[in-house]
CSV table of C-alpha atoms and ligand atoms in Angstrom, one decimal:
chain,number,residue,atom,x,y,z
I,1131,MET,CA,30.6,-11.3,4.1
I,1132,ILE,CA,30.7,-7.4,5.1
I,1133,ARG,CA,31.5,-4.4,3.3
I,1134,LYS,CA,34.7,-3.1,4.6
I,1135,SER,CA,33.7,0.6,4.4
I,1136,SER,CA,30.8,0.3,6.6
I,1137,PRO,CA,31.7,-0.4,10.2
I,1138,ARG,CA,28.0,-0.2,11.4
I,1139,ARG,CA,27.3,-3.0,8.6
I,1140,ALA,CA,30.1,-5.1,10.2
I,1141,LEU,CA,29.0,-4.5,13.8
I,1142,ALA,CA,25.2,-5.3,13.2
I,1143,ALA,CA,26.1,-8.3,11.3
I,1144,GLY,CA,28.5,-9.5,13.8
I,1145,THR,CA,26.0,-9.3,16.2
I,1146,ALA,CA,23.4,-10.9,14.0
I,1147,ALA,CA,25.8,-14.1,14.0
I,1148,LEU,CA,26.6,-13.8,17.7
I,1149,LEU,CA,22.9,-14.4,18.4
I,1150,ALA,CA,22.2,-16.7,15.7
I,1151,ALA,CA,24.9,-19.0,17.2
I,1152,ALA,CA,23.1,-18.3,20.4
I,1153,GLY,CA,19.6,-19.7,18.8
I,1154,VAL,CA,18.3,-16.3,19.0
I,1155,VAL,CA,16.2,-15.0,16.5
I,1156,ALA,CA,15.6,-11.4,17.2
I,1157,PHE,CA,18.0,-8.6,16.1
I,1158,ALA,CA,19.5,-6.1,18.2
I,1159,GLY,CA,18.1,-2.7,17.6
I,1160,THR,CA,20.4,-0.1,16.7
I,1161,ALA,CA,20.7,3.6,17.6
I,1162,HIS,CA,20.7,5.2,14.2
I,1163,ALA,CA,18.7,3.7,11.4
I,1164,ALA,CA,20.8,2.8,8.4
I,1165,GLY,CA,20.6,4.8,5.1
I,1166,THR,CA,21.3,2.3,2.5
I,1167,LEU,CA,19.8,-0.9,1.3
I,1168,GLY,CA,23.1,-2.6,2.1
I,1169,ASP,CA,23.5,-1.3,5.6
I,1170,ALA,CA,19.7,-1.7,6.5
I,1171,ALA,CA,19.9,-5.1,5.4
I,1172,ALA,CA,22.9,-5.8,7.1
I,1173,GLU,CA,21.2,-4.6,10.3
I,1174,LYS,CA,18.8,-7.2,9.9
I,1175,GLY,CA,21.8,-9.7,9.3
I,1176,ARG,CA,21.1,-9.9,5.8
I,1177,TYR,CA,22.7,-8.7,2.5
I,1178,PHE,CA,21.1,-6.5,0.1
I,1179,GLY,CA,22.8,-7.3,-3.8
I,1180,THR,CA,21.9,-6.4,-6.9
I,1181,ALA,CA,23.0,-8.1,-10.6
I,1182,VAL,CA,25.9,-6.5,-12.4
I,1183,ALA,CA,27.1,-5.9,-16.1
I,1184,ALA,CA,31.2,-5.8,-16.5
I,1185,HIS,CA,30.4,-3.3,-19.3
I,1186,HIS,CA,28.8,-0.7,-17.0
I,1187,LEU,CA,31.3,-0.8,-14.1
I,1188,GLY,CA,32.9,2.6,-16.3
I,1189,GLU,CA,29.7,4.7,-15.7
I,1190,ALA,CA,30.4,6.8,-12.8
I,1191,ASP,CA,26.6,7.0,-11.8
I,1192,TYR,CA,26.2,3.3,-12.2
I,1193,THR,CA,29.3,2.2,-10.0
I,1194,GLY,CA,28.4,5.0,-7.7
I,1195,THR,CA,24.8,4.1,-7.1
I,1196,LEU,CA,26.1,0.1,-7.0
I,1197,ASP,CA,29.0,1.0,-4.1
I,1198,THR,CA,26.8,3.2,-2.2
I,1199,GLU,CA,23.7,1.0,-2.0
I,1200,PHE,CA,24.6,-2.7,-2.5
I,1201,SER,CA,26.5,-5.0,-0.4
I,1202,SER,CA,26.3,-8.0,-2.6
I,1203,VAL,CA,26.8,-8.4,-6.7
I,1204,THR,CA,25.8,-11.1,-9.0
I,1205,PRO,CA,27.5,-11.3,-12.5
I,1206,GLU,CA,24.1,-10.9,-14.7
I,1207,ASN,CA,25.6,-12.9,-17.7
I,1208,GLU,CA,29.8,-12.9,-17.1
I,1209,MET,CA,29.8,-16.2,-15.3
I,1210,LYS,CA,27.5,-18.2,-17.7
I,1211,TRP,CA,29.0,-21.2,-19.5
I,1212,ASP,CA,28.9,-19.3,-22.7
I,1213,ALA,CA,31.0,-16.8,-21.1
I,1214,LEU,CA,33.3,-18.7,-19.3
I,1215,GLU,CA,33.7,-21.6,-21.7
I,1216,PRO,CA,33.1,-20.6,-25.1
I,1217,SER,CA,35.0,-23.4,-26.3
I,1218,ARG,CA,36.1,-26.6,-24.5
I,1219,ASN,CA,38.5,-26.3,-21.9
I,1220,THR,CA,39.3,-22.8,-23.0
I,1221,PHE,CA,38.3,-20.7,-20.1
I,1222,THR,CA,37.8,-16.6,-20.3
I,1223,TYR,CA,37.5,-15.3,-16.9
I,1224,GLY,CA,38.0,-11.4,-17.7
I,1225,ASN,CA,34.8,-10.0,-17.2
I,1226,ALA,CA,33.7,-12.1,-14.5
I,1227,ASP,CA,37.1,-11.1,-12.8
I,1228,ARG,CA,36.3,-7.3,-13.2
I,1229,ILE,CA,33.0,-7.7,-11.3
I,1230,VAL,CA,34.8,-9.9,-8.5
I,1231,ALA,CA,37.8,-7.6,-8.2
I,1232,HIS,CA,35.4,-4.7,-8.1
I,1233,ALA,CA,33.2,-6.5,-5.1
I,1234,GLU,CA,36.2,-7.6,-2.9
I,1235,ALA,CA,37.8,-4.3,-3.4
I,1236,ARG,CA,34.7,-2.8,-1.5
I,1237,GLY,CA,33.9,-5.8,0.7
I,1238,MET,CA,30.7,-6.6,-1.2
I,1239,GLN,CA,29.9,-10.7,-1.5
I,1240,VAL,CA,29.7,-12.3,-4.6
I,1241,ARG,CA,26.9,-14.9,-5.7
I,1242,GLY,CA,28.3,-17.0,-8.4
I,1243,HIS,CA,25.5,-17.5,-11.5
I,1244,THR,CA,25.5,-20.2,-12.8
I,1245,LEU,CA,27.4,-23.1,-13.2
I,1246,VAL,CA,24.8,-25.9,-14.9
I,1247,TRP,CA,22.0,-24.1,-17.2
I,1248,HIS,CA,20.3,-25.2,-20.5
I,1249,SER,CA,20.5,-21.5,-21.5
I,1250,GLN,CA,23.8,-19.3,-22.5
I,1251,LEU,CA,25.0,-22.9,-22.8
I,1252,PRO,CA,27.8,-23.3,-25.8
I,1253,SER,CA,26.6,-25.4,-28.8
I,1254,TRP,CA,29.7,-27.7,-28.4
I,1255,VAL,CA,28.4,-29.0,-24.8
I,1256,GLY,CA,25.0,-30.1,-26.4
I,1257,SER,CA,26.3,-32.1,-28.9
I,1258,LEU,CA,28.6,-34.3,-26.7
I,1259,PRO,CA,27.7,-38.0,-26.2
I,1260,ALA,CA,26.7,-38.7,-22.6
I,1261,ALA,CA,29.9,-40.0,-20.9
I,1262,ASP,CA,31.8,-36.9,-22.7
I,1263,LEU,CA,28.8,-34.5,-21.4
I,1264,ARG,CA,29.4,-35.6,-17.9
I,1265,SER,CA,33.0,-35.2,-17.8
I,1266,ALA,CA,32.5,-31.7,-19.6
I,1267,MET,CA,30.2,-30.7,-16.9
I,1268,ASN,CA,31.9,-32.0,-14.1
I,1269,ASN,CA,35.2,-30.2,-15.4
I,1270,HIS,CA,33.2,-27.0,-16.0
I,1271,ILE,CA,32.3,-26.9,-12.3
I,1272,THR,CA,35.5,-27.8,-11.1
I,1273,GLN,CA,37.7,-25.4,-13.1
I,1274,VAL,CA,35.2,-22.6,-12.5
I,1275,MET,CA,34.7,-23.0,-8.6
I,1276,THR,CA,38.7,-23.5,-8.6
I,1277,HIS,CA,39.4,-20.5,-10.1
I,1278,TRP,CA,37.5,-18.4,-7.6
I,1279,LYS,CA,37.9,-20.9,-4.3
I,1280,GLY,CA,37.0,-18.9,-1.4
I,1281,LYS,CA,35.8,-15.7,-3.1
I,1282,ILE,CA,32.2,-16.7,-3.8
I,1283,ALA,CA,29.9,-16.7,-1.1
I,1284,ALA,CA,27.2,-18.8,-3.3
I,1285,TRP,CA,26.8,-20.5,-6.1
I,1286,ASP,CA,23.7,-21.2,-8.4
I,1287,VAL,CA,25.0,-24.6,-9.1
I,1288,VAL,CA,21.8,-25.9,-11.0
I,1289,ASN,CA,19.4,-23.4,-12.9
I,1290,GLU,CA,16.1,-23.5,-13.9
I,1291,ALA,CA,16.1,-27.5,-14.3
I,1292,PHE,CA,12.4,-27.9,-13.8
I,1293,GLN,CA,9.4,-27.3,-16.4
I,1294,ASP,CA,6.8,-24.8,-16.2
I,1295,GLY,CA,3.3,-25.8,-15.5
I,1296,GLY,CA,1.5,-28.6,-13.8
I,1297,SER,CA,3.7,-31.4,-14.2
I,1298,GLY,CA,6.3,-31.3,-11.9
I,1299,ALA,CA,8.6,-32.8,-14.5
I,1300,ARG,CA,12.4,-31.9,-15.5
I,1301,ARG,CA,12.9,-29.8,-18.1
I,1302,SER,CA,14.6,-30.8,-21.5
I,1303,SER,CA,18.2,-30.0,-21.7
I,1304,PRO,CA,21.4,-31.9,-22.8
I,1305,PHE,CA,22.0,-32.6,-19.2
I,1306,GLN,CA,18.5,-34.1,-18.4
I,1307,ASP,CA,18.3,-35.9,-21.9
I,1308,LYS,CA,21.4,-37.3,-21.5
I,1309,LEU,CA,22.6,-37.8,-18.1
I,1310,GLY,CA,19.0,-38.2,-16.6
I,1311,ASP,CA,17.6,-37.0,-13.1
I,1312,GLY,CA,20.9,-37.6,-11.5
I,1313,PHE,CA,22.7,-34.8,-13.3
I,1314,ILE,CA,21.7,-32.3,-10.4
I,1315,GLU,CA,22.8,-34.5,-7.4
I,1316,GLU,CA,26.4,-35.1,-9.5
I,1317,ALA,CA,26.6,-31.2,-9.9
I,1318,PHE,CA,26.2,-30.5,-6.3
I,1319,ARG,CA,28.6,-33.5,-5.3
I,1320,THR,CA,31.1,-31.7,-7.6
I,1321,ALA,CA,30.8,-28.3,-6.4
I,1322,ARG,CA,30.8,-29.1,-3.0
I,1323,ALA,CA,34.4,-31.1,-3.7
I,1324,ALA,CA,35.7,-28.0,-5.5
I,1325,ASP,CA,34.8,-24.9,-2.9
I,1326,PRO,CA,33.7,-26.5,0.3
I,1327,ALA,CA,33.2,-22.8,1.6
I,1328,ALA,CA,30.9,-21.9,-0.9
I,1329,LYS,CA,26.9,-22.0,0.0
I,1330,LEU,CA,25.4,-24.5,-3.1
I,1331,CYS,CA,21.9,-23.4,-4.2
I,1332,TYR,CA,19.5,-24.3,-6.6
I,1333,ASN,CA,17.9,-21.7,-8.6
I,1334,ASP,CA,14.7,-21.5,-10.3
I,1335,TYR,CA,11.7,-19.2,-11.4
I,1336,ASN,CA,7.8,-19.5,-11.2
I,1337,THR,CA,8.6,-21.1,-7.8
I,1338,ASP,CA,7.7,-18.1,-5.5
I,1339,GLY,CA,4.3,-19.5,-4.6
I,1340,VAL,CA,3.4,-23.0,-3.5
I,1341,ASN,CA,2.8,-24.9,-6.9
I,1342,ALA,CA,3.4,-27.6,-8.6
I,1343,LYS,CA,6.7,-26.5,-10.0
I,1344,SER,CA,7.8,-25.3,-6.6
I,1345,ASN,CA,6.5,-28.5,-5.1
I,1346,ALA,CA,8.8,-30.5,-7.4
I,1347,VAL,CA,11.6,-28.5,-6.4
I,1348,TYR,CA,10.4,-29.0,-2.8
I,1349,ALA,CA,10.8,-32.5,-3.3
I,1350,MET,CA,14.1,-32.4,-4.6
I,1351,VAL,CA,15.2,-30.5,-1.8
I,1352,LYS,CA,13.7,-32.6,0.7
I,1353,ASP,CA,15.5,-35.7,-0.8
I,1354,PHE,CA,18.7,-34.3,-1.1
I,1355,LYS,CA,18.7,-33.4,2.5
I,1356,GLN,CA,17.7,-36.8,3.6
I,1357,ARG,CA,20.2,-38.5,1.6
I,1358,GLY,CA,23.1,-36.2,2.4
I,1359,VAL,CA,23.6,-34.9,-1.1
I,1360,PRO,CA,25.3,-31.3,-0.4
I,1361,ILE,CA,22.6,-28.5,-1.0
I,1362,ASP,CA,22.7,-25.2,1.1
I,1363,CYS,CA,20.0,-23.0,-0.4
I,1364,VAL,CA,17.2,-22.3,-3.0
I,1365,GLY,CA,16.9,-19.4,-4.7
I,1366,LEU,CA,13.6,-18.0,-5.7
I,1367,GLN,CA,14.1,-15.8,-8.9
I,1368,SER,CA,11.0,-13.7,-8.0
I,1369,HIS,CA,10.6,-11.8,-11.4
I,1370,PHE,CA,7.2,-10.3,-11.0
I,1371,ASN,CA,4.6,-8.4,-13.3
I,1372,ALA,CA,1.0,-7.9,-13.7
I,1373,GLN,CA,0.7,-11.5,-15.3
I,1374,SER,CA,2.8,-13.1,-12.4
I,1375,PRO,CA,2.5,-11.1,-9.2
I,1376,VAL,CA,4.0,-11.6,-6.0
I,1377,PRO,CA,1.9,-14.4,-4.6
I,1378,SER,CA,0.1,-14.4,-1.6
I,1379,ASP,CA,1.6,-17.5,-0.2
I,1380,TYR,CA,5.2,-16.2,-1.0
I,1381,GLN,CA,6.3,-16.1,2.5
I,1382,ALA,CA,4.8,-19.3,3.4
I,1383,ASN,CA,7.1,-20.8,0.6
I,1384,ILE,CA,10.2,-19.3,1.5
I,1385,GLN,CA,9.2,-20.8,5.3
I,1386,ARG,CA,8.6,-24.4,3.9
I,1387,PHE,CA,12.0,-24.7,2.2
I,1388,ALA,CA,13.6,-23.0,5.2
I,1389,ASP,CA,12.0,-25.6,7.3
I,1390,LEU,CA,13.9,-28.4,4.9
I,1391,GLY,CA,17.2,-26.6,6.7
I,1392,VAL,CA,18.4,-24.8,3.8
I,1393,ASP,CA,18.5,-20.9,3.3
I,1394,VAL,CA,16.7,-19.2,0.9
I,1395,GLN,CA,17.8,-16.3,-1.1
I,1396,ILE,CA,15.8,-14.0,-3.4
I,1397,THR,CA,17.7,-14.2,-6.2
I,1398,GLU,CA,16.7,-12.0,-9.1
I,1399,LEU,CA,13.9,-10.0,-7.7
I,1400,ASP,CA,12.3,-7.3,-9.9
I,1401,ILE,CA,8.5,-6.2,-10.1
I,1402,GLU,CA,7.3,-4.4,-13.1
I,1403,GLY,CA,5.0,-1.5,-12.6
I,1404,SER,CA,5.7,2.3,-11.3
I,1405,GLY,CA,4.6,4.5,-8.1
I,1406,SER,CA,2.9,3.3,-5.1
I,1407,ALA,CA,1.9,-0.1,-6.6
I,1408,GLN,CA,5.3,-1.2,-7.3
I,1409,ALA,CA,6.4,0.0,-4.1
I,1410,THR,CA,3.9,-2.1,-2.3
I,1411,SER,CA,4.9,-5.3,-3.6
I,1412,TYR,CA,8.8,-4.7,-3.0
I,1413,SER,CA,7.7,-3.8,0.5
I,1414,ASN,CA,5.9,-7.1,0.7
I,1415,VAL,CA,8.6,-9.2,-0.8
I,1416,THR,CA,10.8,-7.2,1.7
I,1417,LYS,CA,9.1,-8.1,4.4
I,1418,ALA,CA,8.4,-11.5,3.5
I,1419,CYS,CA,12.1,-12.4,3.4
I,1420,LEU,CA,12.8,-10.6,6.8
I,1421,ALA,CA,10.0,-12.7,8.5
I,1422,VAL,CA,11.8,-16.1,7.8
I,1423,THR,CA,15.1,-16.5,9.7
I,1424,ARG,CA,16.9,-18.4,6.9
I,1425,CYS,CA,16.0,-16.2,4.1
I,1426,THR,CA,19.4,-14.9,4.0
I,1427,GLY,CA,19.5,-12.0,1.6
I,1428,ILE,CA,17.7,-10.1,-1.4
I,1429,THR,CA,19.3,-9.5,-5.0
I,1430,VAL,CA,17.7,-7.0,-7.6
I,1431,TRP,CA,18.1,-7.9,-11.0
I,1432,GLY,CA,19.8,-4.8,-11.8
I,1433,VAL,CA,20.7,-1.5,-10.7
I,1434,THR,CA,18.6,0.9,-13.1
I,1435,ASP,CA,15.7,0.4,-15.1
I,1436,LYS,CA,17.7,1.7,-18.1
I,1437,TYR,CA,20.0,-1.9,-18.4
I,1438,SER,CA,17.2,-4.0,-17.1
I,1439,TRP,CA,16.4,-7.0,-19.3
I,1440,ARG,CA,12.6,-6.1,-18.8
I,1441,SER,CA,13.8,-2.2,-19.0
I,1442,SER,CA,10.2,-1.0,-20.7
I,1443,GLY,CA,8.6,-2.6,-17.5
I,1444,THR,CA,10.5,-0.3,-15.4
I,1445,PRO,CA,11.0,-3.1,-12.8
I,1446,LEU,CA,13.8,-1.8,-10.4
I,1447,LEU,CA,14.6,0.4,-7.4
I,1448,PHE,CA,16.4,3.3,-9.6
I,1449,ASP,CA,14.9,5.0,-12.7
I,1450,GLY,CA,17.0,5.6,-15.8
I,1451,SER,CA,18.6,8.6,-14.3
I,1452,TYR,CA,19.8,6.7,-10.8
I,1453,GLN,CA,17.0,8.5,-9.1
I,1454,LYS,CA,15.6,6.6,-6.2
I,1455,LYS,CA,12.0,5.3,-7.2
I,1456,PRO,CA,9.1,5.1,-4.4
I,1457,ALA,CA,10.2,1.4,-4.5
I,1458,TYR,CA,13.4,2.1,-3.0
I,1459,ALA,CA,11.9,3.8,-0.4
I,1460,ALA,CA,9.5,1.0,0.5
I,1461,VAL,CA,12.3,-1.3,0.6
I,1462,LEU,CA,14.6,0.9,2.9
I,1463,THR,CA,11.4,1.5,5.2
I,1464,ALA,CA,10.9,-2.1,5.5
I,1465,LEU,CA,14.2,-3.3,6.0
I,1466,GLY,CA,13.9,-0.6,9.1
I,1467,GLY,CA,16.4,1.8,7.4
I,1468,SER,CA,15.8,5.6,7.2
I,1469,ASP,CA,17.3,8.7,4.8
I,1470,GLY,CA,20.0,11.0,6.9
I,1471,GLY,CA,17.8,12.7,9.2
I,1472,GLY,CA,16.6,9.8,11.0
I,1473,ASN,CA,13.2,9.9,9.2
I,1474,PRO,CA,11.8,7.1,7.0
I,1475,PRO,CA,12.6,7.8,3.6
I,1476,GLY,CA,10.6,9.6,1.7
I,1477,GLY,CA,11.2,13.2,2.8
I,1478,GLY,CA,14.3,14.0,0.9
I,1479,THR,CA,16.0,13.6,-2.6
I,1480,GLY,CA,14.0,11.0,-4.3
I,1481,ALA,CA,11.2,10.8,-2.5
I,1482,CYS,CA,9.3,12.3,-6.0
I,1483,THR,CA,9.5,11.5,-9.4
I,1484,ALA,CA,8.8,14.2,-12.6
I,1485,ALA,CA,7.4,12.9,-15.8
I,1486,TYR,CA,7.0,15.3,-18.7
I,1487,THR,CA,4.5,15.5,-21.5
I,1488,THR,CA,4.0,18.0,-24.3
I,1489,THR,CA,0.4,18.8,-24.3
I,1490,ALA,CA,0.2,21.2,-27.2
I,1491,SER,CA,2.5,22.3,-30.1
I,1492,TRP,CA,2.5,24.5,-33.2
I,1493,PRO,CA,5.0,26.4,-35.5
I,1494,GLY,CA,7.3,28.6,-33.1
I,1495,GLY,CA,6.1,27.1,-29.6
I,1496,TYR,CA,4.8,24.4,-27.4
I,1497,ASN,CA,3.1,23.7,-24.3
I,1498,GLY,CA,4.9,21.4,-22.0
I,1499,GLN,CA,3.5,19.8,-18.6
I,1500,VAL,CA,5.5,18.0,-15.7
I,1501,THR,CA,3.6,15.7,-13.2
I,1502,ILE,CA,5.1,15.5,-9.8
I,1503,THR,CA,4.0,12.1,-7.8
I,1504,ALA,CA,4.8,11.8,-4.4
I,1505,GLY,CA,7.1,8.6,-3.1
I,1506,SER,CA,6.0,6.1,-0.5
I,1507,SER,CA,5.7,9.0,2.1
I,1508,ALA,CA,3.9,12.1,2.0
I,1509,ILE,CA,5.8,15.5,1.1
I,1510,THR,CA,5.4,19.0,1.9
I,1511,GLY,CA,7.5,20.8,-1.3
I,1512,TRP,CA,9.1,19.7,-4.5
I,1513,GLU,CA,11.1,21.1,-6.9
I,1514,VAL,CA,12.4,20.1,-10.6
I,1515,PRO,CA,15.1,21.6,-12.7
I,1516,LEU,CA,14.5,21.9,-16.3
I,1517,THR,CA,16.9,22.6,-18.7
I,1518,PHE,CA,16.0,24.6,-22.0
I,1519,ALA,CA,18.0,24.4,-25.3
I,1520,ALA,CA,18.8,27.7,-26.7
I,1521,PRO,CA,17.5,29.9,-28.1
I,1522,GLN,CA,14.0,28.9,-26.3
I,1523,LYS,CA,12.4,31.1,-24.2
I,1524,VAL,CA,9.8,30.1,-21.4
I,1525,ALA,CA,7.0,32.6,-22.1
I,1526,ASN,CA,4.6,31.7,-19.4
I,1527,SER,CA,4.2,29.2,-16.3
I,1528,TRP,CA,1.8,28.1,-14.2
I,1529,ASN,CA,1.1,25.7,-11.0
I,1530,GLY,CA,4.7,26.5,-9.6
I,1531,THR,CA,7.4,29.3,-8.7
I,1532,ALA,CA,9.7,29.6,-11.4
I,1533,SER,CA,13.4,30.6,-10.9
I,1534,TRP,CA,16.3,31.1,-13.4
I,1535,ASP,CA,19.6,30.0,-13.1
I,1536,SER,CA,22.4,32.6,-14.1
I,1537,SER,CA,22.7,30.9,-17.4
I,1538,GLY,CA,19.0,31.6,-18.4
I,1539,THR,CA,18.9,27.9,-19.3
I,1540,VAL,CA,18.1,25.9,-16.5
I,1541,LEU,CA,14.5,26.9,-14.9
I,1542,THR,CA,14.0,25.2,-11.4
I,1543,MET,CA,10.1,25.1,-10.5
I,1544,ARG,CA,8.9,24.9,-6.9
I,1545,SER,CA,5.8,23.9,-5.4
I,1546,SER,CA,3.7,27.0,-4.5
I,1547,TYR,CA,0.2,26.0,-3.1
I,1548,ASN,CA,0.6,22.5,-4.2
I,1549,GLY,CA,3.6,21.6,-2.2
I,1550,ASN,CA,1.7,19.1,0.2
I,1551,LEU,CA,1.1,15.7,-1.7
I,1552,ALA,CA,0.0,12.2,-0.1
I,1553,ALA,CA,1.7,9.2,-0.5
I,1554,GLY,CA,1.5,8.4,-4.1
I,1555,GLY,CA,-0.4,11.5,-4.8
I,1556,SER,CA,0.5,14.0,-8.0
I,1557,THR,CA,0.3,17.2,-9.4
I,1558,SER,CA,1.1,19.2,-12.2
I,1559,PHE,CA,2.6,22.6,-13.5
I,1560,GLY,CA,3.2,23.5,-16.8
I,1561,PHE,CA,4.7,26.4,-19.2
I,1562,THR,CA,4.6,27.8,-22.7
I,1563,VAL,CA,7.9,27.8,-24.6
I,1564,THR,CA,8.8,29.9,-27.5
I,1565,THR,CA,11.1,28.3,-29.8
I,1566,GLY,CA,13.0,31.4,-31.3
I,1567,GLY,CA,13.6,29.8,-34.7
I,1568,GLY,CA,15.7,26.9,-33.3
I,1569,SER,CA,14.4,23.5,-32.3
I,1570,ALA,CA,11.5,22.4,-30.5
I,1571,ALA,CA,13.0,19.8,-28.5
I,1572,PRO,CA,11.1,19.3,-24.8
I,1573,PRO,CA,13.4,20.2,-21.8
I,1574,ALA,CA,15.8,18.2,-19.9
I,1575,VAL,CA,14.0,17.3,-16.8
I,1576,GLY,CA,16.4,16.9,-13.9
I,1577,ALA,CA,15.5,14.8,-10.7
I,1578,CYS,CA,12.5,15.7,-8.1
I,1579,LYS,CA,13.5,17.0,-4.9
I,1580,ALA,CA,11.1,16.5,-2.0
I,1581,SER,CA,11.0,18.3,1.4
F,1810,LIG,O1,26.8,-8.8,-25.3
F,1810,LIG,C1,25.7,-9.3,-26.5
F,1810,LIG,C2,25.9,-8.4,-27.6
F,1810,LIG,O2,27.3,-8.2,-28.1
F,1810,LIG,C3,24.9,-8.1,-28.6
F,1810,LIG,O3,25.3,-7.1,-29.4
F,1810,LIG,C4,23.7,-8.2,-28.1
F,1810,LIG,C5,22.6,-8.7,-29.3
F,1810,LIG,O4,21.7,-9.4,-29.0
F,1810,LIG,O5,23.7,-9.3,-27.4
F,1810,LIG,C6,24.4,-9.5,-26.3
F,1810,LIG,O6,24.1,-10.2,-25.3
F,1810,LIG,C7,23.0,-10.0,-24.5
F,1810,LIG,C8,23.2,-10.4,-23.0
F,1810,LIG,O7,22.0,-10.6,-22.6
F,1810,LIG,C9,24.0,-9.3,-22.7
F,1810,LIG,O8,23.5,-8.1,-22.7
F,1810,LIG,C10,21.9,-11.5,-25.2
F,1810,LIG,O9,21.7,-11.3,-26.5
F,1810,LIG,C11,20.9,-11.8,-24.1
F,1810,LIG,O10,19.9,-12.9,-24.4
F,1810,LIG,C12,21.2,-11.7,-22.9
F,1810,LIG,O11,20.2,-11.8,-22.1
F,1810,LIG,C13,20.2,-12.2,-20.6
F,1810,LIG,C14,19.3,-13.4,-20.3
F,1810,LIG,O12,19.6,-13.7,-19.3
F,1810,LIG,C15,19.7,-14.5,-21.0
F,1810,LIG,O13,18.8,-15.9,-20.9
F,1810,LIG,C16,19.9,-11.4,-19.7
F,1810,LIG,O14,20.9,-10.0,-19.9
F,1810,LIG,C17,19.9,-11.6,-18.3
F,1810,LIG,O15,19.3,-10.6,-17.7
F,1810,LIG,C18,19.1,-12.7,-18.0
F,1810,LIG,O16,19.1,-13.4,-16.8
F,1810,LIG,C19,18.5,-14.6,-16.5
F,1810,LIG,C20,19.3,-15.3,-15.3
F,1810,LIG,O17,20.4,-15.6,-15.7
F,1810,LIG,C21,17.9,-16.4,-15.0
F,1810,LIG,N1,16.9,-16.3,-14.6
F,1810,LIG,C22,16.4,-15.4,-15.8
F,1810,LIG,C23,16.9,-14.1,-16.0
F,1810,LIG,C24,16.2,-13.2,-17.1
F,1810,LIG,O18,16.2,-13.7,-18.3
């Protein structure tokens, strides 16, 4: 589905659909490169989505970033069993409905997450005897899918049903333990009957490369396709960090699933880290998806680092102040997009980051330092606003050109001799502050702006 607000995206995806129908793999070029993740992905015939939480939809920066950049949403928790059916046959759709309405109003597609999962499962489900559990599972799938029939592009019908490690075995859960291996097939058949238009996905983590767990999922999907069990897509969650980096055979793994005749979706992408290392990993993931025709879209697991389930690992594309990180620029570039000037992203706002530290302090004053780091492209200048708490005064500054606003509280520091930074390169400036008998709180550091 295409965002109504973007004729260019609609045209690009329409072109892609026509070419796909004709069996043509390449996509038409466009005169102007797209400037947002959603638009750039659409020009490649794909969506670019994010997980969202209903309780953040009232925050202007959150919805502003969501609405500008993304063409698909996945409710992060609001469509899980505990949220939708906390007690048997009592369904509470309110929070998820708000997300679906928000997406619908803006032409974004919705991924449904998730119908059958061992986690976030209310305790009443686990205590049912087998026959009752079977009917509760099928009822849950049918009720929930019927509620949003025709509105959900793809459902994670079953989530995380395989064990980690080398066994390739199914994970113990009420469903597995009481209904046996057949519960997955039954869930997919029930789901197809409930909403025949929705794509039905199996979703899991640590299945991103070729390994024992992904081999087990592969064997199940192959078996389903051979026997005509309805399955349309495989979700690779793609939660990465230093212990679990992007595997070298990521693209090959996506391709082998695609070769079974299912779509592949990157469903919960996040990569812990920062700067150019994080940007490179994000770029590699994006390129891998684009290289496989049936990899139909990417969803990152959150809008901003501050609300990530792994917040301390800063794994997302926007920092806690909704500034674009180098990883954002890397993804947009990999998607073939660019900033408004037709240049690769990296030349404009958000192509640098600013990090503050207090380097010394004493009664009545302190020294502060701000390190500027360029994004994934070289920059030729930078500026950063700093807001000081009255009655603080800046007595001295170095390695930058200082100018004050009329209120005398916002100091903008601009590059002087040190504006040219290579991609990922950094420099710093500093200042001495006298507190004037007031607080010694460090300044609020605004967004770094690159030129
Ligand atoms: O909403 C309550 C709040 O009222 C309460 O005060 C607070 C106290 O703990 O908890 C809040 O709920 C938390 C919920 O997130 C909403 O923030 C839960 O404790 C917490 O467990 C839950 O975590 C979610 C996690 O799934 C649960 O398994 C994460 O947000 C969510 O990002 C994460 O998502 C999963 C995918 O569904 C499946 N793949 C893995 C992925 C990451 O774990």
